[in-house]
Coordinates of C-alpha atoms in Angstrom, one line a residue:
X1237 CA 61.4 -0.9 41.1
X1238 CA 59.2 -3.4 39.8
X1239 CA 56.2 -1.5 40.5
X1240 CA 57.7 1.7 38.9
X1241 CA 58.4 0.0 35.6
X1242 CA 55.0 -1.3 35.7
X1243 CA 53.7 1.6 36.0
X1244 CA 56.0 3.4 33.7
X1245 CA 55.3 0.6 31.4
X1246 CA 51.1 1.8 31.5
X1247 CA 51.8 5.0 31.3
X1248 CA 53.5 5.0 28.0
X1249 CA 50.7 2.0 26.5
X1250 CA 48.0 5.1 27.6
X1251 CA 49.4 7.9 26.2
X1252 CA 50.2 5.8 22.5
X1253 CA 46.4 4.8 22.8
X1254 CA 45.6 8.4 23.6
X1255 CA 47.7 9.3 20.4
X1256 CA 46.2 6.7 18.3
X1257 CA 42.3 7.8 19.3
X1258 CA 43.6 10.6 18.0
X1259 CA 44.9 10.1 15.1
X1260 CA 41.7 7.6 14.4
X1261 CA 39.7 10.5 15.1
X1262 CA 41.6 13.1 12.5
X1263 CA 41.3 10.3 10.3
X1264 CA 37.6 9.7 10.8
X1265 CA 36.4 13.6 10.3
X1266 CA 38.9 13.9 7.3
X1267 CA 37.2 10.7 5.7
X1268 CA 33.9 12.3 6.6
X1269 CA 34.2 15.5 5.2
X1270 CA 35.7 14.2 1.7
X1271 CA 32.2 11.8 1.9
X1272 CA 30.3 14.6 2.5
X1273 CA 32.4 16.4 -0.2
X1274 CA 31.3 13.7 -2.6
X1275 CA 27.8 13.4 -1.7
X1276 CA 27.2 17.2 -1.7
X1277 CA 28.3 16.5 -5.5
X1278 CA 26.2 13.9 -6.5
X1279 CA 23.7 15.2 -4.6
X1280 CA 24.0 18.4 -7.2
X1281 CA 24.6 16.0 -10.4
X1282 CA 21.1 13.8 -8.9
X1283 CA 19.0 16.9 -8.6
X1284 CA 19.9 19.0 -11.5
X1285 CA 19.3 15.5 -13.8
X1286 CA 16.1 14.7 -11.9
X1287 CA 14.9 18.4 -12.8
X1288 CA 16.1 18.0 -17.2
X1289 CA 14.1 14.7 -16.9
X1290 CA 11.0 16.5 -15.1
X1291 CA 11.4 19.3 -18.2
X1292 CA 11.7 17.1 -21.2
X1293 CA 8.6 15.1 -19.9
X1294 CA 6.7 18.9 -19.5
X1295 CA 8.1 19.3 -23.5
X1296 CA 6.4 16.3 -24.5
X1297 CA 3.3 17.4 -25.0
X1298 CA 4.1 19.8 -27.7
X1299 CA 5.6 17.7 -30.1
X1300 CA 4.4 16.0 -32.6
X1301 CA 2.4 12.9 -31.2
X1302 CA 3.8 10.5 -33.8
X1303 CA 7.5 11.2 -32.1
X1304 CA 6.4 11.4 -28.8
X1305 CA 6.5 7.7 -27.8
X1306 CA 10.1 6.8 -28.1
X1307 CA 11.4 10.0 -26.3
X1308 CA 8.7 9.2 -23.8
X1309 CA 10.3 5.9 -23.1
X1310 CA 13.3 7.0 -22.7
X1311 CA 12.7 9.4 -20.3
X1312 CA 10.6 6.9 -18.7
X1313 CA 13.5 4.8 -18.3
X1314 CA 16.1 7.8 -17.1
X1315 CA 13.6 8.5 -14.1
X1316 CA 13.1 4.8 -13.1
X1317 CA 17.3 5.0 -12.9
X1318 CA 17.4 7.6 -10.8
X1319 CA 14.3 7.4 -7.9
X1320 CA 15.0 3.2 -8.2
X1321 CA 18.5 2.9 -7.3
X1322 CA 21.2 4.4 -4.6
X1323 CA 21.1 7.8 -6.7
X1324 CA 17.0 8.2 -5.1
X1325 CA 18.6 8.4 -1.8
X1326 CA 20.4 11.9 -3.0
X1327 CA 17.4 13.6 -4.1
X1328 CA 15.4 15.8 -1.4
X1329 CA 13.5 13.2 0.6
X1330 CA 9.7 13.7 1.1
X1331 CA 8.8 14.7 4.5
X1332 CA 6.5 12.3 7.2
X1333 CA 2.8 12.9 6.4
X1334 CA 0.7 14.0 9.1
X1335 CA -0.7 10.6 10.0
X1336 CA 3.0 9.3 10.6
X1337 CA 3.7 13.0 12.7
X1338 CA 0.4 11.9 14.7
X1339 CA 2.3 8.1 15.7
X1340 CA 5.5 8.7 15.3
X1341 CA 6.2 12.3 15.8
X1342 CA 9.1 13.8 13.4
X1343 CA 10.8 11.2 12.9
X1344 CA 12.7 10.4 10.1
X1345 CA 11.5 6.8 8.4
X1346 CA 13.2 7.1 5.4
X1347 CA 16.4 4.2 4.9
X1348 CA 19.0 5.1 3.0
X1349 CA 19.9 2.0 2.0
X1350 CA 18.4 0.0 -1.3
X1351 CA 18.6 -3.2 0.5
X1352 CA 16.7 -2.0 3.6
X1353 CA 13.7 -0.5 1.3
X1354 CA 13.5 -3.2 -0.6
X1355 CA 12.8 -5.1 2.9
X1356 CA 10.1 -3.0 3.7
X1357 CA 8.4 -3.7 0.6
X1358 CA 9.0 -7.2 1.1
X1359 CA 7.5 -7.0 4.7
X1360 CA 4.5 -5.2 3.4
X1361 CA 3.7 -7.8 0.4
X1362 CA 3.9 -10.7 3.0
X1363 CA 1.9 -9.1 5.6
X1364 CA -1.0 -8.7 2.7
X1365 CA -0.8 -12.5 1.9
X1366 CA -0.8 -13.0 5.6
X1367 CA -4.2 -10.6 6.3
X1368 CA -5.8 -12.6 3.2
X1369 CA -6.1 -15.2 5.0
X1370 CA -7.1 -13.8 7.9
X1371 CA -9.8 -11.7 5.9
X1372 CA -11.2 -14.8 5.1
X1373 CA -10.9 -16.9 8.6
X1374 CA -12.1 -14.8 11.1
X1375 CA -15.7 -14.3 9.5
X1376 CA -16.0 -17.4 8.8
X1377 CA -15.4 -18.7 12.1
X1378 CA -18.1 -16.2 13.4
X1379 CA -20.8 -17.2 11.0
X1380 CA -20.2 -20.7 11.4
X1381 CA -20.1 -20.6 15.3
X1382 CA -23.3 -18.6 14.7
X1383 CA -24.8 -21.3 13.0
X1384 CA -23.7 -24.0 15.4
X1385 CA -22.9 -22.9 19.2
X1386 CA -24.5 -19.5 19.6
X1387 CA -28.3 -20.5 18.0
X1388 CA -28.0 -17.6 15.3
X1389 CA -27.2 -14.7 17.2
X1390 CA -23.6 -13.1 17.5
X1391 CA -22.8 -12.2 20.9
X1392 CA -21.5 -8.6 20.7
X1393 CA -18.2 -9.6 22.8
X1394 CA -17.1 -11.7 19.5
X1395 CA -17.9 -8.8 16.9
X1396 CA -16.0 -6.3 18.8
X1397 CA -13.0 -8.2 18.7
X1398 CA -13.2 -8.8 15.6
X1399 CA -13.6 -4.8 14.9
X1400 CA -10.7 -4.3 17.2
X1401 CA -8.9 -6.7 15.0
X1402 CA -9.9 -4.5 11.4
X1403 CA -9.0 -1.0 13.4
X1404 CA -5.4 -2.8 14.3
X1405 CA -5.4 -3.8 10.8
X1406 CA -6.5 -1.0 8.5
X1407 CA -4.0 1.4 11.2
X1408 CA -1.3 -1.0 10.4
X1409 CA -1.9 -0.6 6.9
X1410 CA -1.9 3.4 6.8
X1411 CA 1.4 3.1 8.9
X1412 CA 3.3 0.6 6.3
X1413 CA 1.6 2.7 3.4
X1414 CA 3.1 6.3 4.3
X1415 CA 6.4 4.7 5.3
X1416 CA 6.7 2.7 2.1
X1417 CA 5.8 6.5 0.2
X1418 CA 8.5 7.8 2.7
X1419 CA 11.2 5.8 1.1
X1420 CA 9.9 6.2 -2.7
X1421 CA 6.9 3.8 -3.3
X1422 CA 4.0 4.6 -5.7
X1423 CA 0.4 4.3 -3.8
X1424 CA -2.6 5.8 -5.4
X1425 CA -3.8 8.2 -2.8
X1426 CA -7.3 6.6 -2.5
X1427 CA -6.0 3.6 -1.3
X1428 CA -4.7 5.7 1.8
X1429 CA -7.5 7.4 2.7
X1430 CA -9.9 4.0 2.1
X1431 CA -7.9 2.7 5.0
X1432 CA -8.5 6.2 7.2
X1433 CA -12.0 5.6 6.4
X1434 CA -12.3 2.4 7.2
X1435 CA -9.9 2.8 10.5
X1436 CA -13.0 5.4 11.3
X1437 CA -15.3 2.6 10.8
X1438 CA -13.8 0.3 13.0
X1439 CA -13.2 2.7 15.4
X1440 CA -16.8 3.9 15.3
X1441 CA -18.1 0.0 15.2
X1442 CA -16.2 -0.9 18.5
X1443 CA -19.6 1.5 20.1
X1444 CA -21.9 0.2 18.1
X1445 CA -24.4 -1.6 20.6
X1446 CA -25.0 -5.2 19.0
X1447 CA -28.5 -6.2 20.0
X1448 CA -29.5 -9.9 20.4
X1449 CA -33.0 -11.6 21.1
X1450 CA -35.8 -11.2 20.9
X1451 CA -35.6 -10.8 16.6
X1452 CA -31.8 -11.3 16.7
X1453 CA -31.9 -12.4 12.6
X1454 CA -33.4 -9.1 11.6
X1455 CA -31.1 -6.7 14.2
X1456 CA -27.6 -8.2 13.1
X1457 CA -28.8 -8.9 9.3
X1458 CA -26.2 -5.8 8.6
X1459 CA -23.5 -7.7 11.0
X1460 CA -23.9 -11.0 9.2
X1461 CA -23.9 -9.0 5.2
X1462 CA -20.9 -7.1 6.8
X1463 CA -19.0 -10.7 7.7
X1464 CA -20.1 -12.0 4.4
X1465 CA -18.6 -9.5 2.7
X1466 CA -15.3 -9.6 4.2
X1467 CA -15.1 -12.9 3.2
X1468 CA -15.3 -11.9 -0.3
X1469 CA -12.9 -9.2 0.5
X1470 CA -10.6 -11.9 1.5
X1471 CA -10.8 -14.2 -2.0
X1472 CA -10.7 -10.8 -4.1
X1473 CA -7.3 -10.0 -2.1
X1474 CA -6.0 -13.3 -2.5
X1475 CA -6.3 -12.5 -6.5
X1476 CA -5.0 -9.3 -6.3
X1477 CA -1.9 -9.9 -4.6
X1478 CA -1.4 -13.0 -7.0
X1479 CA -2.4 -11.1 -10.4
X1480 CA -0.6 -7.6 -9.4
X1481 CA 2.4 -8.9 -8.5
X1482 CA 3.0 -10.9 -11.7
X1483 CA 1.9 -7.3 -13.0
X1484 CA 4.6 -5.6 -11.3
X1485 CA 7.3 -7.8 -12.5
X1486 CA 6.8 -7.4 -15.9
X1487 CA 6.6 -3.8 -15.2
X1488 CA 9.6 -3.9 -13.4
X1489 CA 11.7 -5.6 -16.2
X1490 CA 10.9 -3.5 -18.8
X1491 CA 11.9 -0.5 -16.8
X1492 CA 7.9 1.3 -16.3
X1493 CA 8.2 0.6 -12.4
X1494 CA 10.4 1.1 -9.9
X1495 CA 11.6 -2.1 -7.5
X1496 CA 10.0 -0.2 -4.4
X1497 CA 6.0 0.2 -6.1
X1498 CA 3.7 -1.8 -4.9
X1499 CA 1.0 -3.0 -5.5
X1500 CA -2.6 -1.7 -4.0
X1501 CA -5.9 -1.4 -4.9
X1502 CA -6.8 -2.4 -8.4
X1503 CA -3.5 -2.5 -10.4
X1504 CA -4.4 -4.6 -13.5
X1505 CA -3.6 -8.4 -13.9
X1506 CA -2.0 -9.9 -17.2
X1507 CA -4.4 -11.1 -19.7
X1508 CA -6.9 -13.6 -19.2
X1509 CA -6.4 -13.0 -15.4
X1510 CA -8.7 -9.4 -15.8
X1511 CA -12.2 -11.6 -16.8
X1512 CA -11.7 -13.4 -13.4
X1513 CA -10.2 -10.3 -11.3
X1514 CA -12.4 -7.3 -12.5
X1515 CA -15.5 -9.2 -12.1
X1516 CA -15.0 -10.3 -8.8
X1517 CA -13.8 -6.3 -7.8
X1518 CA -17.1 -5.0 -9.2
X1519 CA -19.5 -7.8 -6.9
X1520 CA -17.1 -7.3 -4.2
X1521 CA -17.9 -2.9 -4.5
X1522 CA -21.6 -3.3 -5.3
X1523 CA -22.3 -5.8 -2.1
X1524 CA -20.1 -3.6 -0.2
X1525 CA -22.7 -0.7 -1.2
X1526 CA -25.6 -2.8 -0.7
X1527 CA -24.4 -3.3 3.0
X1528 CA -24.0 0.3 3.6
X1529 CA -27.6 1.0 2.1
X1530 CA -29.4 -1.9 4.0
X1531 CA -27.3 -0.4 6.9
X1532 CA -29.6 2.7 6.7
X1533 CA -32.4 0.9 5.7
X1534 CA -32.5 -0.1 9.2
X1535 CA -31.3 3.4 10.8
X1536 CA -34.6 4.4 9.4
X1537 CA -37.2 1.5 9.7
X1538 CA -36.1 2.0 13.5
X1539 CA -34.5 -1.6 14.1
X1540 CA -31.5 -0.2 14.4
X1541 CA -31.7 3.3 14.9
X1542 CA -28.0 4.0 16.6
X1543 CA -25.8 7.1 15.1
X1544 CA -23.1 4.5 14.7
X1545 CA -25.3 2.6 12.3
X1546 CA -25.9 5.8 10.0
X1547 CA -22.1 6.3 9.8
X1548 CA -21.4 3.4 9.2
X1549 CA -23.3 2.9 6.5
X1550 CA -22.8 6.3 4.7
X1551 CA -19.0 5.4 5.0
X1552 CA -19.4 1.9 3.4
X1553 CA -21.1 3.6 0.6
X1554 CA -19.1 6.1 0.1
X1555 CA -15.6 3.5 -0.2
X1556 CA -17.6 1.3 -2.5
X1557 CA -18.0 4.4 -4.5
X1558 CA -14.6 5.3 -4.3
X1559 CA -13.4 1.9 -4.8
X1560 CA -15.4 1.2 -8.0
X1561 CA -14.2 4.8 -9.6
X1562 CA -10.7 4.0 -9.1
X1563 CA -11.2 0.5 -10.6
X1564 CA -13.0 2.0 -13.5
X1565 CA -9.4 4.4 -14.1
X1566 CA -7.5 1.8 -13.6
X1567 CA -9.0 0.0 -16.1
X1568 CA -9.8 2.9 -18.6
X1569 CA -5.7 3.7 -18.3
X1570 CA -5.0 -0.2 -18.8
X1571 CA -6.7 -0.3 -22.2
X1572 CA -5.5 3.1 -23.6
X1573 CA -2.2 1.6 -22.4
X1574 CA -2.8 -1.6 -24.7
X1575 CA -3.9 0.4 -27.6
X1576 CA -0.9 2.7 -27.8
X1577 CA 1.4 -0.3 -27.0
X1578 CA -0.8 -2.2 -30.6
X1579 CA -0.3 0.9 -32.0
X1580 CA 3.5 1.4 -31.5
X1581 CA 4.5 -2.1 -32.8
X1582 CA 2.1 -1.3 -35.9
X1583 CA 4.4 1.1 -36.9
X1584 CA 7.5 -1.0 -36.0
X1585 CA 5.8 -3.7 -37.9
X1586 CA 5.0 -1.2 -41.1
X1587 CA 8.3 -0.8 -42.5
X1588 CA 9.5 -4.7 -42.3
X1589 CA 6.2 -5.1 -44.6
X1590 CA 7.6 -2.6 -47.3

């Protein structure tokens, strides 16, 4: 009897856990279709909003230039609402690039969450700060165990580690780049396709035969400007991530950024900090050329006469051309920025002096 009631007792716990599942699961798909109800609304109010922003900034430029600033702020602000908070996560998302299709395949890497993006960003700002300093360890290491253990010649096992290191860099750059984009970031597209080129170099680098003696200080010369160089590419990214993210604050308080922009390349610096950073980015570019150029100086005095050389060289020229014309831009759009922002509070200014 015992037994029966036990089991009796069982049978009636599993079928009211079997009712409650389903109940739970009535209440779950009627909870889920009223949130999809709601979304499917916002998701309406977000993009028809986004697209009476996107018009009234197309309107602007017939109006009458002396009007044009405060409307333009405005709108400014409206948009930074909308793609910087939980509303961005409403409007269409932007599909995966083809370099993320080529890693990744189709997946989705946008987060839906604020919070979670935000991490990202955070991830990608401390992993610059951390490659800084790596930019300028590693080469320095090599030249100074150039100098003291290997009698002035590199052995070509340590430069292709270090290459391997750059093409696991510049890759994991591209990769945190085109996510960050994914989830609403601003990158200027140059700075995405300097790190394809210079994945290509390293890539191309890692068969570059590196001959030693006899004449070892005339075959590597390139190798050694090369390290040199990355060593000022390691102090001018140390001032960039310190003078652009200041930058970026400000910008962000007064509504002209969003929280998920980063910073890369050449944004500008607050005053004062421009003498020391713009300077720096100019020798940094021109060396950077000059390396490229005394790289096929070599191709064709026949020291060096590998195809890797010649491509390596065209491609350093060609991002230190790149580089230094989206410097210049980004300097030409800083200034007309400070001249309409000394215009704008002349005319606030103008009427407290009548």
């Amino acid at each position: 009897m015992s037994r029966d009631g036990d089991a009796r007792g069982l049978e009636a716990e599993a079928a009211a856990a079997a009712e409650a599942a389903r109940e739970l699961r009535e209440a779950a798909a009627a909870l889920v279709a009223t949130r999809a109800a709601e979304e499917d609304a916002l998701r309406r109010r977000a993009v028809a909003l986004d697209a009476d922003v996107r018009r009234l900034q197309g309107s602007l430029p017939a109006l009458d230039p002396s009007a044009v600033d405060k409307i333009e702020e405005e709108l400014e602000r409206a948009r930074v609402a909308i793609t910087d908070s939980d509303v961005a996560s409403f409007l269409p998302s932007k599909r995966n690039g083809k370099f993320l299709k080529m890693f990744l395949g189709p997946v989705n890497v946008r987060v839906a969450r604020k919070e979670d993006k935000l991490k990202i960003k955070d991830e990608y700002n401390n992993y610059r700060d951390r490659t800084a300093y790596k930019f300028l360890l590693f080469p320095s290491i090599l030249l100074l165990l150039r100098w003291w253990i290997w009698d002035g010649c590199l052995p070509a096992w340590a430069v292709q580690i270090y290459q391997a290191w750059l093409l696991f860099l510049y890759t994991s750059f591209a990769l945190r780049e085109n996510v960050l984009i994914a989830n609403g970031s601003d990158i200027r597209p140059w700075w995405i396709y300097h790190h394809y080129l210079a994945m290509v170099m390293a890539l191309i680098s890692l068969t570059w035969e590196i001959k030693g003696q006899p004449d070892c200080s005339s075959k590597q010369r390139g190798v050694q400007l090369f390290l040199r160089w990355a060593i000022m590419q390691g102090i001018a990214m140390h001032l960039q991530n310190r003078y652009q993210r200041q930058r970026l604050r400000t910008r962000i308080a007064l509504g002209k950024a969003k929280r998920m922009d980063v910073v890369a390349g050449e944004t500008a610096g607050v005053e004062g900090q421009l003498l020391l950073l713009y300077p720096v980015l100019f020798i940094l570019q021109g060396f950077e050329a000059y390396v490229g150029v005394l790289l096929l100086q070599t191709a064709l005095n026949g020291l060096a006469s590998e195809w890797q050389v010649v491509v390596c060289g065209i491609l350093l020229v060609v991002m230190a051309v790149g580089n230094f014309v989206n410097t210049v831009e980004t300097l030409i759009l800083k200034l007309r920025f400070k001249a309409k922002m000394k215009k704008a509070k002349g005319r606030q200014d103008r009427p407290h002096q009548n």
